[in-house]
Amino acid sequence: MNQMCLRLFGREGERHRGRVLHDFLLGLARECGAGGVTVLRASAGYGRHGLHEESFFELGGELPVVVETVLEDAQARRLLARCSEEGLRLFYTLSPVETGMTGVPS
């Protein structure tokens, strides 16, 4: 099945409407019809906010977080539109992907 992989990039400590950003995005993705979402916390990252690495002393919540979902193109576009409506300024990637399940006859 051909679908789209949408990745939204944020920072661990970001909040929106009183909620942790990735939790807020999980709700938006569900609202837009995503069947599943994965949140990935990075141990290091470099970008517009500079270099951040996990260490014993860095407890400020600045590490990169990626919210990733695979869904239909229209659903992905709806999710991106909802993020814009919410005033979120997030870097994202949107790529076509082929999906399937191992161990299941085609």
Short mmCIF file of C-alpha atoms in Angstrom, two decimals:
data_model
loop_
_atom_site.label_atom_id
_atom_site.label_comp_id
_atom_site.label_asym_id
_atom_site.label_seq_id
_atom_site.Cartn_x
_atom_site.Cartn_y
_atom_site.Cartn_z
CA MET A 1 0.00 0.00 0.00
CA ASN A 2 1.35 3.44 -0.89
CA GLN A 3 0.99 6.12 1.75
CA MET A 4 2.86 9.13 3.12
CA CYS A 5 5.27 9.31 6.05
CA LEU A 6 4.95 12.60 7.92
CA ARG A 7 7.61 13.58 10.43
CA LEU A 8 7.16 16.65 12.63
CA PHE A 9 10.22 17.92 14.50
CA GLY A 10 10.06 19.71 17.83
CA ARG A 11 11.88 19.99 21.14
CA GLU A 12 11.23 17.88 24.19
CA GLY A 13 10.29 20.78 26.48
CA GLU A 14 7.96 22.57 24.06
CA ARG A 15 4.36 23.08 25.11
CA HIS A 16 1.23 24.13 23.26
CA ARG A 17 -2.11 25.00 24.85
CA GLY A 18 -0.79 23.84 28.21
CA ARG A 19 0.20 20.38 26.94
CA VAL A 20 3.52 18.84 26.02
CA LEU A 21 3.89 19.44 22.26
CA HIS A 22 4.21 15.79 21.24
CA ASP A 23 1.10 14.92 23.26
CA PHE A 24 -0.81 17.72 21.56
CA LEU A 25 0.36 16.47 18.14
CA LEU A 26 -0.76 12.92 18.99
CA GLY A 27 -4.27 14.29 19.51
CA LEU A 28 -4.20 16.24 16.25
CA ALA A 29 -2.99 13.17 14.34
CA ARG A 30 -5.80 11.06 15.80
CA GLU A 31 -8.29 13.82 14.89
CA CYS A 32 -6.98 13.72 11.28
CA GLY A 33 -7.41 9.96 11.00
CA ALA A 34 -3.90 8.63 11.65
CA GLY A 35 -4.04 4.97 12.61
CA GLY A 36 -0.86 5.21 14.66
CA VAL A 37 1.85 7.66 15.69
CA THR A 38 5.34 7.16 17.08
CA VAL A 39 7.21 9.72 19.18
CA LEU A 40 10.99 9.45 19.03
CA ARG A 41 13.24 11.25 21.51
CA ALA A 42 16.74 11.90 20.21
CA SER A 43 19.89 11.63 22.30
CA ALA A 44 21.45 14.49 20.31
CA GLY A 45 20.57 16.89 17.54
CA TYR A 46 21.64 20.01 15.71
CA GLY A 47 19.38 22.52 13.99
CA ARG A 48 18.02 26.03 14.19
CA HIS A 49 18.15 25.88 17.99
CA GLY A 50 21.81 24.82 18.04
CA LEU A 51 23.43 21.63 19.27
CA HIS A 52 21.78 19.67 22.07
CA GLU A 53 23.10 16.45 23.54
CA GLU A 54 21.83 14.23 26.28
CA SER A 55 23.97 14.36 29.40
CA PHE A 56 23.53 13.86 33.09
CA PHE A 57 23.49 17.62 33.65
CA GLU A 58 21.16 18.64 30.81
CA LEU A 59 17.69 18.31 32.24
CA GLY A 60 16.16 21.32 30.48
CA GLY A 61 14.08 19.40 27.97
CA GLU A 62 15.74 20.77 24.85
CA LEU A 63 16.42 17.48 23.08
CA PRO A 64 14.86 16.90 19.65
CA VAL A 65 11.59 15.00 19.42
CA VAL A 66 10.18 13.53 16.21
CA VAL A 67 6.49 12.74 15.87
CA GLU A 68 6.10 10.28 12.99
CA THR A 69 3.02 8.84 11.35
CA VAL A 70 2.13 7.01 8.14
CA LEU A 71 -1.18 7.99 6.60
CA GLU A 72 -2.93 8.91 3.37
CA ASP A 73 -1.84 12.08 1.56
CA ALA A 74 -5.12 13.91 2.28
CA GLN A 75 -4.85 13.07 5.99
CA ALA A 76 -1.24 14.29 6.10
CA ARG A 77 -2.20 17.56 4.40
CA ARG A 78 -5.09 17.98 6.85
CA LEU A 79 -2.72 17.42 9.79
CA LEU A 80 -0.24 19.99 8.44
CA ALA A 81 -3.10 22.47 7.94
CA ARG A 82 -4.28 21.91 11.53
CA CYS A 83 -0.74 22.57 12.81
CA SER A 84 -0.72 25.86 10.89
CA GLU A 85 -4.17 26.78 12.20
CA GLU A 86 -2.86 26.20 15.73
CA GLY A 87 0.00 28.62 15.07
CA LEU A 88 2.65 25.91 15.33
CA ARG A 89 5.90 26.57 13.45
CA LEU A 90 7.36 23.09 13.02
CA PHE A 91 9.89 21.73 10.57
CA TYR A 92 8.48 18.64 8.84
CA THR A 93 9.21 16.10 6.15
CA LEU A 94 6.57 14.41 4.01
CA SER A 95 7.64 11.42 1.92
CA PRO A 96 5.85 8.73 -0.07
CA VAL A 97 6.33 5.27 1.45
CA GLU A 98 5.29 1.74 0.66
CA THR A 99 3.79 -0.03 3.62
CA GLY A 100 3.08 -3.64 4.39
CA MET A 101 3.24 -6.29 7.07
CA THR A 102 5.87 -9.00 7.29
CA GLY A 103 4.71 -12.58 7.69
CA VAL A 104 1.42 -11.94 5.89
CA PRO A 105 0.89 -13.33 2.36
CA SER A 106 0.46 -10.56 -0.23
#
